[in-house]
Tab-separated table of C-alpha atoms and ligand atoms in Angstrom:
chain	number	residue	atom	x	y	z
A	297	UNK	CA	0.000	0.000	0.000
A	298	UNK	CA	1.237	3.491	-0.838
A	299	UNK	CA	2.168	5.607	2.169
A	300	UNK	CA	2.577	9.381	2.402
A	301	UNK	CA	4.918	11.853	4.003
A	302	UNK	CA	2.435	13.854	6.073
A	303	UNK	CA	2.886	17.161	7.898
A	304	UNK	CA	0.736	18.657	10.643
A	305	UNK	CA	1.064	22.450	10.711
A	306	UNK	CA	-0.014	23.717	14.130
A	307	UNK	CA	0.790	20.307	15.648
A	308	UNK	CA	0.898	21.591	19.233
A	309	UNK	CA	-2.559	23.220	19.086
A	310	UNK	CA	-5.970	21.922	20.127
A	311	UNK	CA	-6.768	20.834	16.537
A	312	UNK	CA	-3.226	19.665	15.714
A	313	UNK	CA	-3.067	17.336	18.721
A	314	UNK	CA	-6.382	15.809	17.693
A	315	UNK	CA	-5.025	15.369	14.138
A	316	UNK	CA	-2.055	13.340	15.412
A	317	UNK	CA	-4.370	11.192	17.547
A	318	UNK	CA	-6.781	10.524	14.670
A	319	UNK	CA	-3.999	9.751	12.143
A	320	UNK	CA	-2.889	7.035	14.547
A	321	UNK	CA	-6.390	5.776	15.480
A	322	UNK	CA	-7.502	5.422	11.847
A	323	UNK	CA	-4.179	4.026	10.715
A	324	UNK	CA	-3.809	6.676	8.026
A	325	UNK	CA	-1.051	5.576	5.599
A	326	UNK	CA	1.661	7.838	7.044
A	327	UNK	CA	5.160	7.126	5.728
A	328	UNK	CA	6.728	9.804	7.893
A	329	UNK	CA	5.072	12.385	10.142
A	330	UNK	CA	6.476	15.920	10.306
A	331	UNK	CA	5.263	18.173	13.095
A	332	UNK	CA	5.411	21.935	12.594
A	333	UNK	CA	4.608	24.827	14.916
A	334	UNK	CA	6.076	28.151	16.049
A	335	UNK	CA	9.323	28.992	17.806
A	336	UNK	CA	7.439	28.654	21.091
A	337	UNK	CA	7.415	24.885	20.570
A	338	UNK	CA	11.147	24.410	20.006
A	339	UNK	CA	12.292	21.439	22.084
A	340	UNK	CA	8.824	19.861	22.299
A	341	UNK	CA	8.054	16.386	20.977
A	342	UNK	CA	4.737	14.585	20.467
A	343	UNK	CA	3.991	10.910	20.527
A	344	UNK	CA	2.865	9.062	17.360
A	345	UNK	CA	2.718	5.255	16.992
A	346	UNK	CA	4.864	4.860	20.090
A	347	UNK	CA	7.572	7.242	18.887
A	348	UNK	CA	8.442	10.725	20.116
A	349	UNK	CA	8.524	13.045	17.121
A	350	UNK	CA	10.226	16.426	17.610
A	351	UNK	CA	8.343	19.584	16.656
A	352	UNK	CA	10.084	21.768	14.056
A	353	UNK	CA	9.651	25.467	13.401
A	354	UNK	CA	7.530	26.166	10.323
A	355	UNK	CA	9.396	27.964	7.539
A	356	UNK	CA	9.526	28.202	3.741
A	357	UNK	CA	11.601	25.014	3.508
A	358	UNK	CA	9.365	22.850	5.685
A	359	UNK	CA	7.557	21.165	2.775
A	360	UNK	CA	10.363	19.563	0.763
A	361	UNK	CA	9.231	15.965	0.214
A	362	UNK	CA	5.922	16.433	2.062
A	363	UNK	CA	2.966	14.915	0.167
A	364	UNK	CA	0.044	15.847	2.425
A	365	UNK	CA	-0.142	18.890	4.698
A	366	UNK	CA	-2.819	19.234	7.370
A	367	UNK	CA	-2.920	22.917	8.310
A	368	UNK	CA	-4.407	24.350	11.511
A	369	UNK	CA	-2.221	27.215	12.698
A	370	UNK	CA	-4.553	30.128	11.906
A	371	UNK	CA	-5.648	31.978	8.795
A	372	UNK	CA	-2.576	34.169	8.286
A	373	UNK	CA	-0.214	31.174	8.531
A	374	UNK	CA	-2.283	29.312	5.920
A	375	UNK	CA	-2.441	32.349	3.645
A	376	UNK	CA	1.321	32.522	3.626
A	377	UNK	CA	2.390	28.879	3.793
A	378	UNK	CA	-0.339	26.859	2.018
A	379	UNK	CA	0.650	28.235	-1.428
A	380	UNK	CA	4.329	27.626	-0.600
A	381	UNK	CA	3.524	24.032	0.359
A	382	UNK	CA	1.384	23.496	-2.759
A	383	UNK	CA	4.175	24.904	-4.910
A	384	UNK	CA	6.493	22.298	-3.376
A	385	UNK	CA	4.063	19.533	-4.462
A	386	UNK	CA	2.297	19.055	-1.126
A	387	UNK	CA	-1.503	18.747	-1.194
A	388	UNK	CA	-2.833	21.006	1.550
A	389	UNK	CA	-5.970	20.305	3.577
A	390	UNK	CA	-6.567	23.617	5.274
A	391	UNK	CA	-8.605	23.981	8.463
A	392	UNK	CA	-8.689	27.772	8.505
A	393	UNK	CA	-11.086	30.196	6.839
A	394	UNK	CA	-8.316	31.499	4.538
A	395	UNK	CA	-9.363	29.701	1.329
A	396	UNK	CA	-12.879	28.425	1.997
A	397	UNK	CA	-14.643	30.904	-0.245
A	398	UNK	CA	-12.103	30.872	-3.105
A	399	UNK	CA	-14.128	29.701	-6.103
A	400	UNK	CA	-11.741	27.049	-7.470
A	401	UNK	CA	-10.740	25.664	-4.072
A	402	UNK	CA	-13.013	22.814	-2.978
A	403	UNK	CA	-14.760	23.101	0.409
A	404	UNK	CA	-15.579	19.601	1.533
A	405	UNK	CA	-17.630	17.592	4.006
A	406	UNK	CA	-17.214	13.927	3.013
A	407	UNK	CA	-20.840	13.063	3.910
A	408	UNK	CA	-22.137	15.988	1.828
A	409	UNK	CA	-19.980	16.755	-1.233
A	410	UNK	CA	-17.083	14.260	-1.491
A	411	UNK	CA	-17.015	14.653	-5.282
A	412	UNK	CA	-15.603	18.176	-4.861
A	413	UNK	CA	-12.302	16.659	-3.694
A	414	UNK	CA	-11.445	16.083	-7.378
A	415	UNK	CA	-10.906	19.844	-7.679
A	416	UNK	CA	-7.832	19.638	-5.414
A	417	UNK	CA	-5.951	19.756	-8.713
A	418	UNK	CA	-6.808	23.418	-9.292
A	419	UNK	CA	-4.619	24.882	-6.567
A	420	UNK	CA	-3.334	21.892	-4.584
A	421	UNK	CA	-5.500	23.065	-1.681
A	422	UNK	CA	-8.703	21.626	-0.189
A	423	UNK	CA	-10.515	23.681	2.460
A	424	UNK	CA	-12.131	22.193	5.556
A	425	UNK	CA	-15.299	24.066	6.552
A	426	UNK	CA	-15.944	25.786	9.867
A	427	UNK	CA	-16.825	23.446	12.737
A	428	UNK	CA	-20.371	24.813	13.075
A	429	UNK	CA	-21.081	24.421	9.362
A	430	UNK	CA	-19.805	20.839	9.266
A	431	UNK	CA	-22.065	19.378	11.949
A	432	UNK	CA	-25.101	21.296	10.724
A	433	UNK	CA	-24.753	20.073	7.135
A	434	UNK	CA	-24.005	16.460	8.098
A	435	UNK	CA	-27.457	16.536	9.740
A	436	UNK	CA	-29.259	18.546	7.048
A	437	UNK	CA	-27.969	17.007	3.805
A	438	UNK	CA	-30.230	13.898	3.938
A	439	UNK	CA	-33.253	16.140	4.604
A	440	UNK	CA	-32.295	18.526	1.803
A	441	UNK	CA	-32.045	15.631	-0.662
A	442	UNK	CA	-35.619	14.556	0.098
A	443	UNK	CA	-37.544	17.712	1.002
A	444	UNK	CA	-35.384	20.588	-0.349
A	445	UNK	CA	-34.491	23.069	2.362
A	446	UNK	CA	-35.448	26.664	1.545
A	447	UNK	CA	-34.319	28.431	4.715
A	448	UNK	CA	-32.218	27.689	7.804
A	449	UNK	CA	-32.332	29.613	11.092
A	450	UNK	CA	-29.547	28.450	13.424
A	451	UNK	CA	-28.306	29.442	16.863
A	452	UNK	CA	-25.097	27.874	18.124
A	453	UNK	CA	-23.782	27.057	21.598
A	454	UNK	CA	-20.057	26.724	20.906
A	455	UNK	CA	-17.446	25.356	23.294
A	456	UNK	CA	-14.256	27.205	24.187
A	457	UNK	CA	-12.011	24.542	22.593
A	458	UNK	CA	-13.101	26.020	19.251
A	459	UNK	CA	-10.965	29.048	20.114
A	460	UNK	CA	-7.882	26.958	20.946
A	461	UNK	CA	-5.770	25.821	23.845
A	462	UNK	CA	-5.539	29.235	25.554
A	463	UNK	CA	-9.326	29.470	25.782
A	464	UNK	CA	-9.591	25.986	27.322
A	465	UNK	CA	-7.132	27.135	30.002
A	466	UNK	CA	-9.005	30.418	30.492
A	467	UNK	CA	-12.374	28.760	31.184
A	468	UNK	CA	-10.727	26.441	33.704
A	469	UNK	CA	-8.851	29.275	35.442
A	470	UNK	CA	-11.868	31.622	35.583
A	471	UNK	CA	-14.038	28.841	37.015
A	472	UNK	CA	-11.504	28.157	39.772
A	473	UNK	CA	-11.059	31.868	40.485
A	474	UNK	CA	-14.771	32.584	40.735
A	475	UNK	CA	-15.403	29.583	42.991
A	476	UNK	CA	-12.634	30.930	45.230
A	477	UNK	CA	-14.035	34.499	45.388
A	478	UNK	CA	-11.225	35.875	43.201
A	479	UNK	CA	-11.543	38.232	40.230
A	480	UNK	CA	-11.463	36.293	36.945
A	481	UNK	CA	-8.513	36.801	34.597
A	482	UNK	CA	-9.954	37.990	31.272
A	483	UNK	CA	-7.528	37.605	28.358
A	484	UNK	CA	-8.810	35.501	25.479
A	485	UNK	CA	-12.422	36.718	25.221
A	486	UNK	CA	-13.640	40.317	25.598
A	487	UNK	CA	-15.690	39.300	28.672
A	488	UNK	CA	-15.765	36.629	31.371
A	489	UNK	CA	-16.689	33.294	29.750
A	490	UNK	CA	-17.138	31.227	32.940
A	491	UNK	CA	-20.831	31.137	33.970
A	492	UNK	CA	-21.674	33.330	30.972
A	493	UNK	CA	-22.728	33.271	27.284
A	494	UNK	CA	-21.099	35.569	24.712
A	495	UNK	CA	-23.103	36.312	21.522
A	496	UNK	CA	-19.844	37.151	19.768
A	497	UNK	CA	-17.574	34.714	17.870
A	498	UNK	CA	-14.831	36.072	15.616
A	499	UNK	CA	-15.091	39.744	14.610
A	500	UNK	CA	-18.134	41.931	13.938
A	501	UNK	CA	-18.788	42.904	10.317
A	502	UNK	CA	-20.492	45.981	8.865
A	503	UNK	CA	-23.780	44.087	8.416
A	504	UNK	CA	-24.124	43.541	12.182
A	505	UNK	CA	-23.303	39.839	11.976
A	506	UNK	CA	-20.058	38.235	13.163
A	507	UNK	CA	-17.618	36.636	10.754
A	508	UNK	CA	-18.418	33.242	12.342
A	509	UNK	CA	-22.117	33.756	11.528
A	510	UNK	CA	-21.344	34.679	7.929
A	511	UNK	CA	-19.082	31.590	7.615
A	512	UNK	CA	-22.179	29.453	8.306
A	513	UNK	CA	-24.176	31.327	5.652
A	514	UNK	CA	-21.559	31.397	2.893
A	515	UNK	CA	-20.127	27.926	3.466
A	516	UNK	CA	-23.599	26.304	3.507
A	517	UNK	CA	-24.382	27.901	0.161
A	518	UNK	CA	-21.053	26.829	-1.359
A	519	UNK	CA	-21.173	23.242	-0.076
A	520	UNK	CA	-24.846	22.296	-0.287
A	521	UNK	CA	-26.986	24.697	-2.317
A	522	UNK	CA	-26.467	28.321	-3.323
A	523	UNK	CA	-30.212	28.974	-3.114
A	524	UNK	CA	-30.664	28.215	0.591
A	525	UNK	CA	-31.386	31.250	2.764
A	526	UNK	CA	-29.414	31.023	6.016
A	527	UNK	CA	-29.352	33.211	9.102
A	528	UNK	CA	-27.186	32.444	12.127
A	529	UNK	CA	-26.490	33.616	15.671
A	530	UNK	CA	-23.266	32.131	17.056
A	531	UNK	CA	-22.739	32.058	20.809
A	532	UNK	CA	-19.745	31.029	22.932
A	533	UNK	CA	-20.789	29.094	26.039
A	534	UNK	CA	-18.789	27.838	29.040
A	535	UNK	CA	-18.461	24.265	27.749
A	536	UNK	CA	-15.022	22.722	27.111
A	537	UNK	CA	-15.676	20.365	24.190
A	538	UNK	CA	-18.479	19.936	21.576
A	539	UNK	CA	-20.675	22.495	19.893
A	540	UNK	CA	-24.475	22.331	20.146
A	541	UNK	CA	-26.872	23.921	17.672
A	542	UNK	CA	-30.565	24.708	17.578
A	543	UNK	CA	-31.490	24.389	13.908
A	544	UNK	CA	-34.819	25.414	12.383
A	545	UNK	CA	-35.468	24.597	8.733
A	546	UNK	CA	-38.215	25.368	6.268
A	547	UNK	CA	-38.569	22.886	3.428
A	548	UNK	CA	-40.231	23.073	0.035
A	549	UNK	CA	-41.865	19.661	0.475
A	550	UNK	CA	-43.648	18.621	3.674
A	551	UNK	CA	-41.642	16.166	5.778
A	552	UNK	CA	-42.766	14.822	9.151
A	553	UNK	CA	-40.640	14.475	12.281
A	554	UNK	CA	-40.973	10.677	11.996
A	555	UNK	CA	-39.677	10.754	8.430
A	556	UNK	CA	-36.743	12.945	9.469
A	557	UNK	CA	-35.891	10.523	12.292
A	558	UNK	CA	-35.967	7.578	9.868
A	559	UNK	CA	-33.831	9.403	7.303
A	560	UNK	CA	-31.247	10.435	9.862
A	561	UNK	CA	-31.049	6.947	11.406
A	562	UNK	CA	-29.680	5.767	8.025
A	563	UNK	CA	-27.532	8.827	7.346
A	564	UNK	CA	-23.732	8.526	7.246
A	565	UNK	CA	-21.992	10.129	10.202
A	566	UNK	CA	-25.248	10.744	12.090
A	567	UNK	CA	-26.474	9.199	15.310
A	568	UNK	CA	-30.055	9.923	16.333
A	569	UNK	CA	-30.569	10.355	20.090
A	570	UNK	CA	-34.218	11.283	20.383
A	571	UNK	CA	-36.134	9.547	23.137
A	572	UNK	CA	-37.649	12.351	25.160
A	573	UNK	CA	-39.822	9.943	27.195
A	574	UNK	CA	-36.558	8.684	28.685
A	575	UNK	CA	-34.927	12.145	28.722
A	576	UNK	CA	-32.541	11.157	25.938
A	577	UNK	CA	-31.225	13.896	23.617
A	578	UNK	CA	-27.743	14.830	22.391
A	579	UNK	CA	-25.453	16.346	25.034
A	580	UNK	CA	-22.104	18.090	24.564
A	581	UNK	CA	-20.482	15.995	27.301
A	582	UNK	CA	-21.534	12.767	25.564
A	583	UNK	CA	-20.454	13.884	22.071
A	584	UNK	CA	-16.914	14.802	23.188
A	585	UNK	CA	-14.275	12.372	21.841
A	586	UNK	CA	-16.875	10.761	19.519
A	587	UNK	CA	-16.908	10.846	15.725
A	588	UNK	CA	-20.657	11.067	15.080
A	589	UNK	CA	-22.877	14.097	14.722
A	590	UNK	CA	-25.696	13.560	17.221
A	591	UNK	CA	-29.226	14.735	16.384
A	592	UNK	CA	-32.287	14.883	18.610
A	593	UNK	CA	-35.307	16.979	19.676
A	594	UNK	CA	-36.611	16.382	16.151
A	595	UNK	CA	-40.046	17.959	15.912
A	596	UNK	CA	-42.298	19.810	13.533
A	597	UNK	CA	-42.293	23.600	13.687
A	598	UNK	CA	-46.020	24.241	14.020
A	599	UNK	CA	-45.612	27.961	13.296
A	600	UNK	CA	-45.161	27.331	9.537
A	601	UNK	CA	-46.537	24.691	7.104
A	602	UNK	CA	-43.229	22.921	6.331
A	603	UNK	CA	-40.861	23.378	9.245
A	604	UNK	CA	-38.620	21.157	11.375
A	605	UNK	CA	-36.605	21.859	14.523
A	606	UNK	CA	-33.504	19.881	15.471
A	607	UNK	CA	-30.762	19.879	18.144
A	608	UNK	CA	-27.381	18.977	16.642
A	609	UNK	CA	-24.246	18.225	18.690
A	610	UNK	CA	-20.722	17.156	17.680
A	611	UNK	CA	-17.141	17.257	18.943
A	612	UNK	CA	-15.830	20.422	17.308
A	613	UNK	CA	-12.193	19.296	17.425
A	614	UNK	CA	-13.018	15.947	15.808
A	615	UNK	CA	-15.858	16.100	13.244
A	616	UNK	CA	-15.662	19.905	13.340
A	617	UNK	CA	-11.981	19.970	12.440
A	618	UNK	CA	-9.407	17.156	12.629
A	619	UNK	CA	-11.622	14.178	11.757
A	620	UNK	CA	-13.260	15.903	8.796
A	621	UNK	CA	-9.810	16.874	7.461
A	622	UNK	CA	-8.487	13.329	7.806
A	623	UNK	CA	-11.620	11.850	6.187
A	624	UNK	CA	-10.887	14.160	3.241
A	625	UNK	CA	-7.267	12.953	3.220
A	626	UNK	CA	-8.478	9.334	3.207
A	627	UNK	CA	-10.690	9.874	0.155
A	628	UNK	CA	-7.910	11.829	-1.540
A	629	UNK	CA	-5.343	9.083	-1.053
A	630	UNK	CA	-7.767	6.209	-1.818
A	631	UNK	CA	-9.365	7.679	-4.916
A	632	UNK	CA	-7.063	10.261	-6.400
A	633	UNK	CA	-3.417	9.515	-5.535
B	718	NAP	P1	-4.434	26.660	19.176
B	718	NAP	O1	-4.750	25.611	20.163
B	718	NAP	O2	-4.235	28.050	19.646
B	718	NAP	O3	-3.110	26.201	18.378
B	718	NAP	C1	-2.498	26.994	17.409
B	718	NAP	C2	-1.420	26.202	16.699
B	718	NAP	O4	-0.856	27.003	15.664
B	718	NAP	C3	-0.287	25.812	17.609
B	718	NAP	O5	0.280	24.595	17.197
B	718	NAP	C4	0.705	26.942	17.379
B	718	NAP	O6	2.022	26.612	17.665
B	718	NAP	C5	0.530	27.135	15.878
B	718	NAP	N1	1.016	28.423	15.464
B	718	NAP	C6	0.595	29.645	15.884
B	718	NAP	N2	1.337	30.614	15.328
B	718	NAP	C7	2.244	30.006	14.534
B	718	NAP	C8	3.313	30.459	13.715
B	718	NAP	N3	3.609	31.759	13.605
B	718	NAP	N4	4.062	29.535	13.043
B	718	NAP	C9	3.788	28.227	13.175
B	718	NAP	N5	2.788	27.734	13.948
B	718	NAP	C10	2.040	28.613	14.623
B	718	NAP	O7	-5.536	26.760	18.055
B	718	NAP	P2	-6.446	25.571	17.429
B	718	NAP	O8	-7.734	25.529	18.131
B	718	NAP	O9	-5.647	24.333	17.316
B	718	NAP	O10	-6.783	26.161	16.008
B	718	NAP	C11	-5.802	26.434	15.053
B	718	NAP	C12	-6.455	26.977	13.799
B	718	NAP	O11	-7.231	25.971	13.196
B	718	NAP	C13	-7.429	28.119	14.059
B	718	NAP	O12	-6.750	29.343	14.109
B	718	NAP	C14	-8.387	27.997	12.943
B	718	NAP	O13	-7.963	28.727	11.806
B	718	NAP	C15	-8.384	26.523	12.662
B	718	NAP	N6	-9.564	25.881	13.255
B	718	NAP	C16	-10.443	25.386	12.452
B	718	NAP	C17	-11.548	24.769	12.926
B	718	NAP	C18	-12.564	24.262	11.988
B	718	NAP	O14	-13.699	24.302	12.330
B	718	NAP	N7	-12.207	23.791	10.850
B	718	NAP	C19	-11.761	24.628	14.274
B	718	NAP	C20	-10.836	25.142	15.136
B	718	NAP	C21	-9.739	25.781	14.590
B	718	NAP	P3	2.688	26.945	19.109
B	718	NAP	O15	2.191	25.918	20.070
B	718	NAP	O16	4.155	26.803	18.820
B	718	NAP	O17	2.276	28.317	19.473
B	719	3JM	C1	-11.865	28.781	14.070
B	719	3JM	O1	-6.219	33.453	13.759
B	719	3JM	C2	-6.996	32.984	12.934
B	719	3JM	O2	-6.984	33.327	11.758
B	719	3JM	C3	-7.935	31.879	13.366
B	719	3JM	C4	-9.371	32.243	13.465
B	719	3JM	C5	-10.225	30.995	13.646
B	719	3JM	C6	-10.880	30.409	12.569
B	719	3JM	C7	-10.629	30.902	11.181
B	719	3JM	O3	-11.182	31.918	10.781
B	719	3JM	O4	-9.845	30.225	10.502
B	719	3JM	C8	-10.377	30.450	14.925
B	719	3JM	C9	-11.194	29.348	15.126
B	719	3JM	C10	-11.711	29.310	12.785
B	719	3JM	C11	-12.476	28.687	11.671
B	719	3JM	O5	-12.546	27.459	11.632
B	719	3JM	O6	-13.054	29.403	10.857
């Protein structure tokens, strides 16, 4: 079997660490693993298949001989280094928002539009969608195929791990401080995140929405259907791992809650947890470290003729980032290389 020299850019981060774990768990055909991060990580090593692999500093020469590059070190790093890597012959799977909306760069969720991977040839770059878009569309694609979704109204409840390792530490520290009657240290977010909800993810735009909200709108239209109307409110909540979403859809064709449940039970990547009589519905704490997108609270929206409400939960570092990227890499290597 062919194996590949694989690099993880941002290897020491919340997403990068998950990448290394998943490459090992899924036995991805790695010939050699190269770990790249900033100067802050000089001297660090990370474990892969029982070996300690040293972390190197990312620079222009990091990609000689690298065949697949999994990038998650922030948008500006990808903007600079993904084209350099592609020029060196490395196929980049980029987890940042840098290239998602570039017309000839594919934006892929394997359960939704795997065929788009073929377009990796255009620029040598494949973009991984935003975590909140991924889990929403894994749940909605089977419904769209049957009933045609016209409009989506979504509110998110996003965990701090989506911001990165510093935010995970900040929620823990603030929680300890507040329970010990100390003032919370506020560094990563503009306000206290412990015991709070912040209706503010990424930066505010001129239209009054945040960039995170507009990612959900634009990415949904690029990946699934350019004619779907989408409006989003994205909220950071004091949860460590997994994003939850309240999703309301309006469809062209009537579909019942029972039909949606049946469809989603058969859908790839979806697990239905919807037994309200026994108080069973998807929970962030149960989705953490899992691969599936969990869907529950499926019910008809009685305020309109063709509406459905759902509650969608997934591990944002796995399906929302590292797992989705590695599933793309698996299809790429199996089908195209
Ligand atoms: P994180 O925990 O803060 O980690 C950031 C990583 O980037 C670290 O490995 C860091 O290395 C590295 N890095 C930062 N500046 C660098 C530089 N100048 N040169 C080389 N490496 C550098 O953040 P994260 O949560 O893992 O997220 C990383 C990025 O992935 C985000 O900025 C975002 O663009 C993307 N992301 C995507 C999704 C998605 O939904 N697809 C989800 C989360 C994040 P050091 O340890 O050396 O500082
Ligand atoms: C998730 O510094 C940066 O550019 C990272 C901002 C960021 C992004 C992004 O825009 O790439 C943090 C967390 C994302 C994302 O997946 O869109």
